[in-house]
Coordinates of C-alpha atoms and ligand atoms in Angstrom, one line a residue:
X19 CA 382.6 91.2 -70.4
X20 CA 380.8 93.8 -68.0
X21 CA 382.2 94.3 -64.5
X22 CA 378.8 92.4 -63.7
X23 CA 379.3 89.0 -65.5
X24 CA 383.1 89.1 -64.1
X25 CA 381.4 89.0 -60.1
X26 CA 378.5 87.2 -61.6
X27 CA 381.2 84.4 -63.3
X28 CA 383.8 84.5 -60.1
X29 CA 380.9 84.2 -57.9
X30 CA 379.9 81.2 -59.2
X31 CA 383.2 79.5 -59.9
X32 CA 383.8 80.1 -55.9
X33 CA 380.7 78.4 -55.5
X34 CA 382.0 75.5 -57.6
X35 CA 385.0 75.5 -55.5
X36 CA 383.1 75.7 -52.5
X37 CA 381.0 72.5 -53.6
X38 CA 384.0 70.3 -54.8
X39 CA 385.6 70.8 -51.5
X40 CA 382.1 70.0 -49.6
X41 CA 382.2 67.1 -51.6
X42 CA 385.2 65.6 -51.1
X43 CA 384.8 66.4 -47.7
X44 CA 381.9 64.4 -47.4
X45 CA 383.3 61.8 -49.1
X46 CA 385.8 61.4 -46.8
X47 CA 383.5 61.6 -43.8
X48 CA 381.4 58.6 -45.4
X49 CA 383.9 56.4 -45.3
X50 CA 382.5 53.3 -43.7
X51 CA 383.4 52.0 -40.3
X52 CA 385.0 48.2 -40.5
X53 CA 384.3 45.7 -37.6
X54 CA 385.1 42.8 -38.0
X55 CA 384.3 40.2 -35.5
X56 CA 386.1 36.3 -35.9
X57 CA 385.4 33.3 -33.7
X58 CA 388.3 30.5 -33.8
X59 CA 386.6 27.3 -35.4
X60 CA 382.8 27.9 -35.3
X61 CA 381.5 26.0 -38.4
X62 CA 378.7 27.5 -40.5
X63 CA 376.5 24.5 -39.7
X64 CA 376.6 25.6 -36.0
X65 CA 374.1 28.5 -36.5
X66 CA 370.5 29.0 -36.6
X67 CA 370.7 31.5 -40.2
X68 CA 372.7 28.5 -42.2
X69 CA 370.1 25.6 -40.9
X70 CA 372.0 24.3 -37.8
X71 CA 370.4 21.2 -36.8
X72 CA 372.3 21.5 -33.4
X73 CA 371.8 25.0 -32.1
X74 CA 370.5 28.8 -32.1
X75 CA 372.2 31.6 -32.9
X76 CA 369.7 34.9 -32.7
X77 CA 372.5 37.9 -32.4
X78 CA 374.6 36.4 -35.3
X79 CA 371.0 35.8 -37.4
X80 CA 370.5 39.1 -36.5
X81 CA 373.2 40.2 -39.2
X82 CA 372.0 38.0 -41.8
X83 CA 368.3 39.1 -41.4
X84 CA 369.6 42.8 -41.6
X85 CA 372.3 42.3 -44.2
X86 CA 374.1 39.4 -46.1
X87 CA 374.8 35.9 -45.6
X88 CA 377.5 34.1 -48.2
X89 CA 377.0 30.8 -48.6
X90 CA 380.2 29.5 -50.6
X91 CA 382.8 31.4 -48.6
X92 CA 386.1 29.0 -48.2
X93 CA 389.3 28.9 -46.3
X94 CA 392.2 28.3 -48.6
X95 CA 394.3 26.7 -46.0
X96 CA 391.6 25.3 -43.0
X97 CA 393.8 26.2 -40.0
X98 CA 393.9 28.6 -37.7
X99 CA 397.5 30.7 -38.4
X100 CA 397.5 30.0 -41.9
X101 CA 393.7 31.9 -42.2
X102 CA 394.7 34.5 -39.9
X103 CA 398.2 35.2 -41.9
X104 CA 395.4 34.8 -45.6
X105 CA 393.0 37.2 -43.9
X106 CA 395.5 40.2 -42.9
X107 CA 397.8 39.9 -46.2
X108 CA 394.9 39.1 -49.2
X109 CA 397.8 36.2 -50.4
X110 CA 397.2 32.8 -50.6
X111 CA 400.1 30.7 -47.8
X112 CA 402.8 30.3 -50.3
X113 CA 403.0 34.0 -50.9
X114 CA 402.6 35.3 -47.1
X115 CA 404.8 32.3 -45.9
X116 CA 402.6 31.2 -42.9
X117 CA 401.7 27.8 -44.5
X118 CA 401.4 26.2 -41.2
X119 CA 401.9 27.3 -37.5
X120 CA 405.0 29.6 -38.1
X121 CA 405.3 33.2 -37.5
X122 CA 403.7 35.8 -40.2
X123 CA 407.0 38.2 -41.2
X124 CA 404.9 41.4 -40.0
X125 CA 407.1 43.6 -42.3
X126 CA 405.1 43.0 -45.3
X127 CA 402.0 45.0 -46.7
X128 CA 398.8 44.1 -44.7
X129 CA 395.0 45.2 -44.9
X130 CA 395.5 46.9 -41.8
X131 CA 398.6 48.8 -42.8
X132 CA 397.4 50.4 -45.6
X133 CA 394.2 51.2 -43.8
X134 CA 396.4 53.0 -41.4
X135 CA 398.3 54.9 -44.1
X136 CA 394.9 56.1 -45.8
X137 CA 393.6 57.6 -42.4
X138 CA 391.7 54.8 -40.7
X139 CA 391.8 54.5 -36.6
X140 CA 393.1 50.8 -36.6
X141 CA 392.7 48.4 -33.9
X142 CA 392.9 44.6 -33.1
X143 CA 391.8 42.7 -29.8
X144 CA 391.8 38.9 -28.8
X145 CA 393.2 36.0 -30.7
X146 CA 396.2 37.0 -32.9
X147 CA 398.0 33.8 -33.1
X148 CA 400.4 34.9 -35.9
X149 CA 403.6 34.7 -33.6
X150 CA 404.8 38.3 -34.2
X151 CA 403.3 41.0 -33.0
X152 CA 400.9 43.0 -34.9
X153 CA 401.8 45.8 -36.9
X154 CA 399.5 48.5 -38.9
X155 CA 397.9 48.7 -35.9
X156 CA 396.9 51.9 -33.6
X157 CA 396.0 50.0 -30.6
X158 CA 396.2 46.0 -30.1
X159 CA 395.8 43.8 -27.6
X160 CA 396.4 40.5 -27.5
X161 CA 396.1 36.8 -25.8
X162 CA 399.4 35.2 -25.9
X163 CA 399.4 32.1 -28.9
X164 CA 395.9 30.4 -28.1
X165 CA 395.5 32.3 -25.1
X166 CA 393.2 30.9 -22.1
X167 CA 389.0 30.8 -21.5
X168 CA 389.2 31.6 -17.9
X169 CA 390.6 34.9 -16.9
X170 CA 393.1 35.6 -20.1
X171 CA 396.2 36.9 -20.2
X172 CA 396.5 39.7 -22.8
X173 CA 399.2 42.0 -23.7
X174 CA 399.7 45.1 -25.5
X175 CA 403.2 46.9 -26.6
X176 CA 403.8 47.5 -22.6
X177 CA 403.4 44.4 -21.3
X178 CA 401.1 41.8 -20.4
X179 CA 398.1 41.7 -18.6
X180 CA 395.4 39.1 -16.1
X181 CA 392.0 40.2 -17.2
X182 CA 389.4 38.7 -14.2
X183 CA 386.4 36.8 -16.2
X184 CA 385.4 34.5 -19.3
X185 CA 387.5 35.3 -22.3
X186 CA 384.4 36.0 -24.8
X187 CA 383.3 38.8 -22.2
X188 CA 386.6 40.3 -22.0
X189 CA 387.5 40.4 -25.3
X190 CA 383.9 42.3 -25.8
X191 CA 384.3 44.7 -23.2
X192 CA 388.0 45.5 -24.5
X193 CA 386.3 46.7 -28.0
X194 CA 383.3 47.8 -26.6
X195 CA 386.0 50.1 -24.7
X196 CA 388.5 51.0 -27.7
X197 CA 385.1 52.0 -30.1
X198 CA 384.3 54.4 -26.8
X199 CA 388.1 56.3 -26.7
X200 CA 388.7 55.7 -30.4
X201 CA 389.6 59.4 -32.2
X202 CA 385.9 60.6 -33.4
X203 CA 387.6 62.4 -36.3
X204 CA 388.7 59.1 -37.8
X205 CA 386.8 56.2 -39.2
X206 CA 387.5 52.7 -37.8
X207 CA 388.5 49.3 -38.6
X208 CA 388.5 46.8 -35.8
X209 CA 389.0 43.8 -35.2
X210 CA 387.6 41.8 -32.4
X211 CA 389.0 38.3 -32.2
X212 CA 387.5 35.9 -30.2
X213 CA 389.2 32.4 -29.0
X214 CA 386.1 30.3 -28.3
X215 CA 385.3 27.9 -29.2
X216 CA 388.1 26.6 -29.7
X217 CA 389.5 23.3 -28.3
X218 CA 389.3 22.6 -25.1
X219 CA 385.9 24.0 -25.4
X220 CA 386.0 25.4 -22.3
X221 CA 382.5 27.1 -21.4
X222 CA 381.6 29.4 -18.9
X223 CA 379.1 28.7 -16.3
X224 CA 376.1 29.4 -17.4
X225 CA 376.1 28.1 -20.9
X226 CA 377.6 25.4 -20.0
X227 CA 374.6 24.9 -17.6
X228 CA 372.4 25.8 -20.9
X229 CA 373.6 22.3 -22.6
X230 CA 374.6 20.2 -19.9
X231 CA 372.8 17.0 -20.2
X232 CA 371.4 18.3 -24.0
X233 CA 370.6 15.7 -26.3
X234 CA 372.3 16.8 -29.7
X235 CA 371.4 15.1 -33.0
X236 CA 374.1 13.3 -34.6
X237 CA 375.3 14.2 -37.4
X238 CA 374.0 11.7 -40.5
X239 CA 377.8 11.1 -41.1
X240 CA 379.0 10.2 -37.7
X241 CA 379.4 6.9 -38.4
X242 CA 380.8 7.0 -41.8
X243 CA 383.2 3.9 -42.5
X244 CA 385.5 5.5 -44.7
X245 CA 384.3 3.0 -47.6
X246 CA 385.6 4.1 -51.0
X247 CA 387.9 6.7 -49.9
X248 CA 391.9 7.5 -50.2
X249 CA 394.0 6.2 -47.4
X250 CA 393.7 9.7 -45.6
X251 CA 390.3 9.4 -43.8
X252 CA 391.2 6.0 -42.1
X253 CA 394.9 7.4 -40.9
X254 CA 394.0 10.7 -39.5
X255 CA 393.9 11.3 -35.4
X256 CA 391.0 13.8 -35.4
X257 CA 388.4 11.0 -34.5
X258 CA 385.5 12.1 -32.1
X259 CA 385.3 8.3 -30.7
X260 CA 389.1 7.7 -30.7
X261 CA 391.2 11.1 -30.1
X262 CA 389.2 13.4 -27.7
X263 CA 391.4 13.3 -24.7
X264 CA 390.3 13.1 -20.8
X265 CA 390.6 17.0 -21.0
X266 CA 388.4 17.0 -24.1
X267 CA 385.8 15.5 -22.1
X268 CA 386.5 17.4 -19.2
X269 CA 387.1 14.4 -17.0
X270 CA 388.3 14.7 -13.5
X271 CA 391.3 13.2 -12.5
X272 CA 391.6 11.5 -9.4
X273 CA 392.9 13.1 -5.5
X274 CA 396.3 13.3 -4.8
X275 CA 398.2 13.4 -8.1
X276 CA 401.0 15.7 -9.0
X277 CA 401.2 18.7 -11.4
X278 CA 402.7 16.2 -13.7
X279 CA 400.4 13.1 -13.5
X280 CA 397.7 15.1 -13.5
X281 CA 398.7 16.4 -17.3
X282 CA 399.7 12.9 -18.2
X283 CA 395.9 11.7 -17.1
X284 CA 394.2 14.4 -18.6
X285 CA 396.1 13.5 -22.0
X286 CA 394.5 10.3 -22.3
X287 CA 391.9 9.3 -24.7
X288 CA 390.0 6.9 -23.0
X289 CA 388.8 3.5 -24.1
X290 CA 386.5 3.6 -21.0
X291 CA 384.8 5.6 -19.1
X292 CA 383.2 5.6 -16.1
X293 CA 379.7 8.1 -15.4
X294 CA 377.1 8.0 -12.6
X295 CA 373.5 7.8 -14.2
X296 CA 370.9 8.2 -11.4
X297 CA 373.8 7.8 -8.5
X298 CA 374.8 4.8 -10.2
X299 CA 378.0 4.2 -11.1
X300 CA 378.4 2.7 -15.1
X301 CA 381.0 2.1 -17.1
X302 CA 380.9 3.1 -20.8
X303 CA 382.4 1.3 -23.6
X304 CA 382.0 0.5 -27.2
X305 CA 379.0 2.2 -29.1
X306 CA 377.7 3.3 -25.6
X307 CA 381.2 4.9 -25.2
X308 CA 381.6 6.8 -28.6
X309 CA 377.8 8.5 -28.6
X310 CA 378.8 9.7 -25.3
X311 CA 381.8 11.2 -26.5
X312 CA 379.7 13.1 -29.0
X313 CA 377.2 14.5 -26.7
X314 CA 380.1 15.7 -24.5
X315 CA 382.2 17.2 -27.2
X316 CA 379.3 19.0 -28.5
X317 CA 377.5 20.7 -25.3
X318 CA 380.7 22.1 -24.5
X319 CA 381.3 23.4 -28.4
X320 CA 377.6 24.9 -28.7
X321 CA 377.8 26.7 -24.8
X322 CA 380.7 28.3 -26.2
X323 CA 379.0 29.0 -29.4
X324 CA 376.6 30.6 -27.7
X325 CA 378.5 33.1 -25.0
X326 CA 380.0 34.5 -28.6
X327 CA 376.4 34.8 -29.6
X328 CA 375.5 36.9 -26.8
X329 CA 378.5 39.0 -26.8
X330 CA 377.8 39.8 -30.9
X331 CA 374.5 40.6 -29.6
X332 CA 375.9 43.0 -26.7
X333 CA 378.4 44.8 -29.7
X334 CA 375.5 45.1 -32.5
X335 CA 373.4 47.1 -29.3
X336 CA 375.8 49.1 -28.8
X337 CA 376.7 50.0 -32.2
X338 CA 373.4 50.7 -32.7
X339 CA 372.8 52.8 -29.5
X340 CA 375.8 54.8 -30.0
X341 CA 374.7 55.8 -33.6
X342 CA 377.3 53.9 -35.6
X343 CA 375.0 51.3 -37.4
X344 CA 374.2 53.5 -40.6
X345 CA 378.1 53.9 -41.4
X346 CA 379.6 50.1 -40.2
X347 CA 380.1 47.9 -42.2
X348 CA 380.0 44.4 -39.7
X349 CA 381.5 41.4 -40.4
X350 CA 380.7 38.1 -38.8
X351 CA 383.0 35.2 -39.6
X352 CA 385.1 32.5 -38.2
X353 CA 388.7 31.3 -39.3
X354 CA 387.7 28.1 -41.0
X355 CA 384.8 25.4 -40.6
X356 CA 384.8 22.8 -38.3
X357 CA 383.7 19.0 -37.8
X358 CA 380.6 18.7 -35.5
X359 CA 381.1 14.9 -35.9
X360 CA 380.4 15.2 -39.4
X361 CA 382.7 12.3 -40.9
X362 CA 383.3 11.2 -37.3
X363 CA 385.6 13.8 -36.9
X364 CA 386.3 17.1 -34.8
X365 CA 388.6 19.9 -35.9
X366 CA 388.7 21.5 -39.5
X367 CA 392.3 20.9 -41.8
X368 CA 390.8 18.3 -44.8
X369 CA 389.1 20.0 -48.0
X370 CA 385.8 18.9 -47.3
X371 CA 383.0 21.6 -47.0
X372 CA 382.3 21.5 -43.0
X373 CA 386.2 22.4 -42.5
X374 CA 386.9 24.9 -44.9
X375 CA 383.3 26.6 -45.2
X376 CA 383.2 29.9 -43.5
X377 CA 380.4 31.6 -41.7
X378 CA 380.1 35.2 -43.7
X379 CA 377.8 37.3 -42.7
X380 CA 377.7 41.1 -43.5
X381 CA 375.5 44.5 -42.6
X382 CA 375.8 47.6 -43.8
X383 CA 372.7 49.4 -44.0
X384 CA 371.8 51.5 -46.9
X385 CA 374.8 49.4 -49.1
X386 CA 373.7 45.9 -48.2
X387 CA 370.0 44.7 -48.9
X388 CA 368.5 43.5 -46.1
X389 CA 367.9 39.9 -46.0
X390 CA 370.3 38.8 -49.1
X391 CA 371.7 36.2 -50.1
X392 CA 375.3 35.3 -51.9
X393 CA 376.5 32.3 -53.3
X394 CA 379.2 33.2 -55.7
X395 CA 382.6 31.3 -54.6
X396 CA 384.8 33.7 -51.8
X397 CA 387.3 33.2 -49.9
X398 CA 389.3 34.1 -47.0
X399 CA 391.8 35.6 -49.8
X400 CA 389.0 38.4 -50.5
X401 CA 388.7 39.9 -47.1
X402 CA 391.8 41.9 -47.3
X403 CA 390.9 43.3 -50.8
X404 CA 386.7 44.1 -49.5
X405 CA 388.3 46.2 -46.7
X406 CA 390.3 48.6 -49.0
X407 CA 387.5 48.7 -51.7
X408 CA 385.1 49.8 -49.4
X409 CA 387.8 52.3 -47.9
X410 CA 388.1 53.7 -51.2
X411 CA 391.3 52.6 -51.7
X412 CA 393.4 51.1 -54.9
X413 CA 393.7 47.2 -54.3
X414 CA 397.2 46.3 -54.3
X415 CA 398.0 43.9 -57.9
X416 CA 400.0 41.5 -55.8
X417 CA 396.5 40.8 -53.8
X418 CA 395.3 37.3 -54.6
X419 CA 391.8 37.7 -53.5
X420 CA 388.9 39.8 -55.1
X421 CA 386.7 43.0 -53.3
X422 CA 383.4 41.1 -52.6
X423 CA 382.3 44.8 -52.7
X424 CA 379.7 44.0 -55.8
X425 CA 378.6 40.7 -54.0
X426 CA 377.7 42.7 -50.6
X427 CA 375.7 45.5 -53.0
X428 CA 373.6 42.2 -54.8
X429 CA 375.7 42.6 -58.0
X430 CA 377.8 39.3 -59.1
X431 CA 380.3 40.5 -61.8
X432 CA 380.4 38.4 -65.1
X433 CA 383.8 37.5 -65.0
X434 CA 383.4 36.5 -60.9
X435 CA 385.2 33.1 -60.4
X436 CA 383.9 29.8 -60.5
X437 CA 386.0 27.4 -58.8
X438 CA 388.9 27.9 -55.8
X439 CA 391.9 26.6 -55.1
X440 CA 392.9 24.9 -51.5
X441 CA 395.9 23.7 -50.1
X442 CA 396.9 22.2 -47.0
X443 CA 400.5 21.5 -45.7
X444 CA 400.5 20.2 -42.2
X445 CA 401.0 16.9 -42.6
X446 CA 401.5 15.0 -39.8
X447 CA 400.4 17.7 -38.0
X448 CA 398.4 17.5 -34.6
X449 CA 396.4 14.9 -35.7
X450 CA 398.5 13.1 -39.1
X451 CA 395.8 14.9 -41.5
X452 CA 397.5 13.9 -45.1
X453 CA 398.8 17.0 -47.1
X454 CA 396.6 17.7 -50.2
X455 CA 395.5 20.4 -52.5
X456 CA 392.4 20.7 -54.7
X457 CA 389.5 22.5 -56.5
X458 CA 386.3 23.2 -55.6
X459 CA 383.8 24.3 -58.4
X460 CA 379.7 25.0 -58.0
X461 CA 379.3 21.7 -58.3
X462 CA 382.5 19.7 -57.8
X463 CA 385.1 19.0 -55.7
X464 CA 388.9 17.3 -56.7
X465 CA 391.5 16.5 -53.7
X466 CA 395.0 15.3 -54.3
X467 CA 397.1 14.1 -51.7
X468 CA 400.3 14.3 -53.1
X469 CA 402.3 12.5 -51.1
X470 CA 400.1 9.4 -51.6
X471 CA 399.2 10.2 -55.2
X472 CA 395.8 9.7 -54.2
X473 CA 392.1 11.3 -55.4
X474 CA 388.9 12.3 -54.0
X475 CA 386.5 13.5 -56.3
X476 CA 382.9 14.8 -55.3
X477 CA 379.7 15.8 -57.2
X478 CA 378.2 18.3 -54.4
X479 CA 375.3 18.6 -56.4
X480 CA 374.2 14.8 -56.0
X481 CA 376.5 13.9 -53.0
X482 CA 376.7 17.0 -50.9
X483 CA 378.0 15.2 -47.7
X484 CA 381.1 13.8 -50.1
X485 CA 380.1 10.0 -49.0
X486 CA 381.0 8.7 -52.7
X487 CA 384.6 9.2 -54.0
X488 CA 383.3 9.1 -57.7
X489 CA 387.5 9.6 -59.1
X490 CA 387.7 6.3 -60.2
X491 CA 384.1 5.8 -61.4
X492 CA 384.2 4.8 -65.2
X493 CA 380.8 7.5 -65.6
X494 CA 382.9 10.2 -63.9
X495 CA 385.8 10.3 -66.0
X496 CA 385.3 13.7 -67.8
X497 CA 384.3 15.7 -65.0
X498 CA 387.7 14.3 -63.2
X499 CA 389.6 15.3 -66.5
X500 CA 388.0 18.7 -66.6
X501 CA 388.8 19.1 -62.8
X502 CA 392.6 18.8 -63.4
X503 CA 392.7 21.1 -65.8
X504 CA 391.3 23.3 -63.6
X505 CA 393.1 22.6 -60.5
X506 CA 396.4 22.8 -62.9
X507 CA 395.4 26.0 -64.3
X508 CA 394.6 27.6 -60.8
X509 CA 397.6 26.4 -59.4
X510 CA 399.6 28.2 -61.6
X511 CA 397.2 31.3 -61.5
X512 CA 398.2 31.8 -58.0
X513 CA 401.3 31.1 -58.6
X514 CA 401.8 27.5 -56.2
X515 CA 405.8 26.4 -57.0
X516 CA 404.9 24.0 -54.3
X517 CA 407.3 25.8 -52.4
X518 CA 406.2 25.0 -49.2
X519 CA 405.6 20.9 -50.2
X520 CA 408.8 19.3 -48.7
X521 CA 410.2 21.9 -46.3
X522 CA 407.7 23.6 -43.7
X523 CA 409.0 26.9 -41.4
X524 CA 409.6 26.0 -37.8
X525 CA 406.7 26.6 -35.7
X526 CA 406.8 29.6 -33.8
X527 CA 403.1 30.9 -32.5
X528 CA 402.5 29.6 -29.4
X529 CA 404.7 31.3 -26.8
X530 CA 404.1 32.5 -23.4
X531 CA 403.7 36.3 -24.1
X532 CA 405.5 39.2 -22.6
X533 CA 406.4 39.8 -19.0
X534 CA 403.6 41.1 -16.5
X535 CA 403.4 45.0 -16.8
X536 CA 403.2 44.7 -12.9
X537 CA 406.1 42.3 -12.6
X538 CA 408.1 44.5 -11.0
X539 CA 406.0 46.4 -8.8
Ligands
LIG602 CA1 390.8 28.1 -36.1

């Protein structure tokens, strides 16, 4: 070999070199941003991109029209804690032990720990509601258990913390203000949690304003009688016309009470109420009574709906204004479904699809097609294990969920799952919602509440508002068979010992917080 080939052959291999590392170096640059937005409770059915009778939703559509909306993501556990605790760990409750309203053990392997160890800037603001405090995180800041609507309390690792203003703004402007002082070098993953709108619905001024006085279409099922059904439906407390409290309805209490009779006043759920129509003074009962109820509970639900919907709106502009839209990956969602009187019911905790349907909504330019659509079967299990696969990073084999990486680039894997397994443990609970597990197929749904030994069995393809309980229909007995199978094998696929079915851990979420960081001062 001439002394020419030798520079002519290291010349190029340096070149080689010199390309690998730009490479990898690129690579490692085009890591995506993560945010991850969650609302507390906003059901799928209460926005404009998944047909909501009931309201608009333009900012949130906006991600849909410009990226991905799922259409059969479920909670495995439709509660708040237990979703959180599923969302952060990729486990199923019975693996993270946060099957109810108990504290997650923040000393295991999260999404955002290993995030963290692979180079990502990690942060979390708003609702945490898991009890301990967060760890794998760079920066976090948090309400206190459910946290307040009207000028929060947050804290951070020094202390807590009076922010003045609504707490959908706040919790904005707090990430708005971490993306702004976040290490450039770094990519991100934050998440912005909001509280609304949860119970007591509390809106701020001017949405509040926006539906007061709304007429809001009732739901077809408002007035379902229960008819054909386990014993669950007719003993739950989570009835729009007989559990919303005083509070609930934001009532007024009368002049002169103390601290105390105030709270017992407001914790009533009236029988009768009395309005002023046209300076008149009326009492409502009865029928009159319940429809009322409805209109009430909802234009408080839907103003808060929609402050979140102006405050995704405000975060999407400024991503896209401060050149991070190409290179984020958004996430829309909410912790579980909810009951917008669907059922005659508020709240979320049964199997049926308004509870434990999620909102999903996903955009990432360039990766996700605008304007598609998924309906393969996800759950709240897969977040954790999307995260790390679009990180780039190995999916730990003790996840229980799947990387819905495939579904978000339009591909659905031949071997993708098609049915999902639920349980629920609180039971009585706030509001004596029966303990049950179940399966949920394409086409079917199966719900055992085991301490009843009692079945509901849906065809959502024929019945997709689960009116008929078809278990005990002669026609129906094969699909029923076939269902138990199922909901047997899945069980122990995810390995449920019902280990959580007669004992539940002590509650332990919803404490005060940390002193004032100016207590002292
Ligand atoms: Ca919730």
């Amino acid at each position: 070999m001439n002394k020419w080939v030798r520079v002519a052959l290291s010349a190029l291999c340096f070149a080689c070199l010199l390309l690998v590392t730009a490479d990898s170096s690129s690579s490692a640059e085009k890591r995506p941003n993560i945010l991850y937005i969650m609302t507390d409770d906003h059901a799928a059915h209460a926005l404009s991109c998944y047909g909501s009778q009931v309201n608009q939703t333009p900012h949130m559509d906006r991600l849909a029209t410009e990226g991905i909306r799922f259409d059969r993501c479920f909670a495995t556990n439709s509660i708040c804690t237990p979703s959180r605790a599923t969302i952060m760990t990729g486990k199923y409750s019975h693996k993270n032990g946060v099957p109810v309203f108990n504290r997650l053990d923040g000393s295991q392997q999260t999404v955002a720990k290993l995030l963290q160890a692979s180079g990502y800037y990690t942060a979390f603001v708003g609702k945490w509601h898991l009890g301990s405090d967060p760890t794998g995180f760079d920066y976090w800041n948090i309400l206190p258990g459910q946290g307040r609507y009207n000028n929060p309390i947050l804290y951070d690792k020094d202390g807590s913390e009076v922010y003045a203003g609504y707490a959908t703004d706040v919790i904005t402007d707090l990430t708005i203000g971490v993306l702004k002082n976040r290490p450039k070098d770094k990519p991100f993953f934050m998440m912005s949690h909001h509280k609304a709108p949860h119970r007591e619905w509390t809106p701020d001024e001017k949405h509040r304003r926006m539906f007061a006085g709304k007429q809001i279409p009732e739901p077809t099922t408002l007035w379902d009688d229960y008819q054909g059904r386990t014993d669950a439906l007719r003993e739950q407390k989570q009835s729009v016309f007989n559990d919303l409290t005083r509070l609930d309805l934001k009532l007024v209490p009368p002049a002169g009470l103390s601290q105390q009779e105030r709270q017992a006043w407001l914790a009533v759920k009236p029988t009768e109420v009395e309005i002023e129509v046209d300076g008149q003074k009326k009492i409502l009962t009865g029928t009159e009574l319940k429809r009322w109820k409805y209109q009430r509970y909802m234009q408080d639900y839907l103003a808060c709906v929609q402050s979140v919907d102006d405050n995704v709106g405000r975060l999407l502009d400024w991503l896209d204004a401060n050149g991070l839209r190409d290179n984020t990956l958004v996430i829309y969602t909410s912790d579980q479904g909810f009951f917008l009187g669907d059922h005659g019911l508020y709240d979320k905790r049964f199997m049926y699809e308004e509870s434990i349907k999620m909102p999903f909504l996903a955009r990432w330019p360039g990766t996700i097609k605008a304007g598609s659509l998924a309906t393969a079967l996800a759950t709240n299990c897969d977040f954790a294990p999307t995260f790390l696969d679009v990180a780039g990073i190995r999916v730990p084999r003790d996840m229980q969920g799947r990387s819905l990486a495939p579904l978000l680039r339009g591909q659905r894997p031949g071997d993708w799952r098609d049915s999902m397994y639920y349980r629920y443990y609180h039971d009585p609970g706030h509001h004596d919602t029966r303990a049950h597990y179940g399966v949920r197929t394409d086409t079917h749904k199966l719900m055992y509440f085991w301490r009843k030994d009692q079945w509901e069995c849906y065809d959502l393809v024929k019945d997709p508002e689960e009116m008929r309980n078809i278990y005990n229909d002669p026609a129906a007995k094969p699909i029923v068979e076939k269902l138990k199978q199922e909901l047997y094998r899945l069980k122990k696929e995810v390995e449920d010992e019902d280990q959580f079915s007669s004992e539940l851990p002590p509650a332990g979420v919803d404490g005060p917080g940390p002193a004032r960081k100016n207590a002292t001062r």
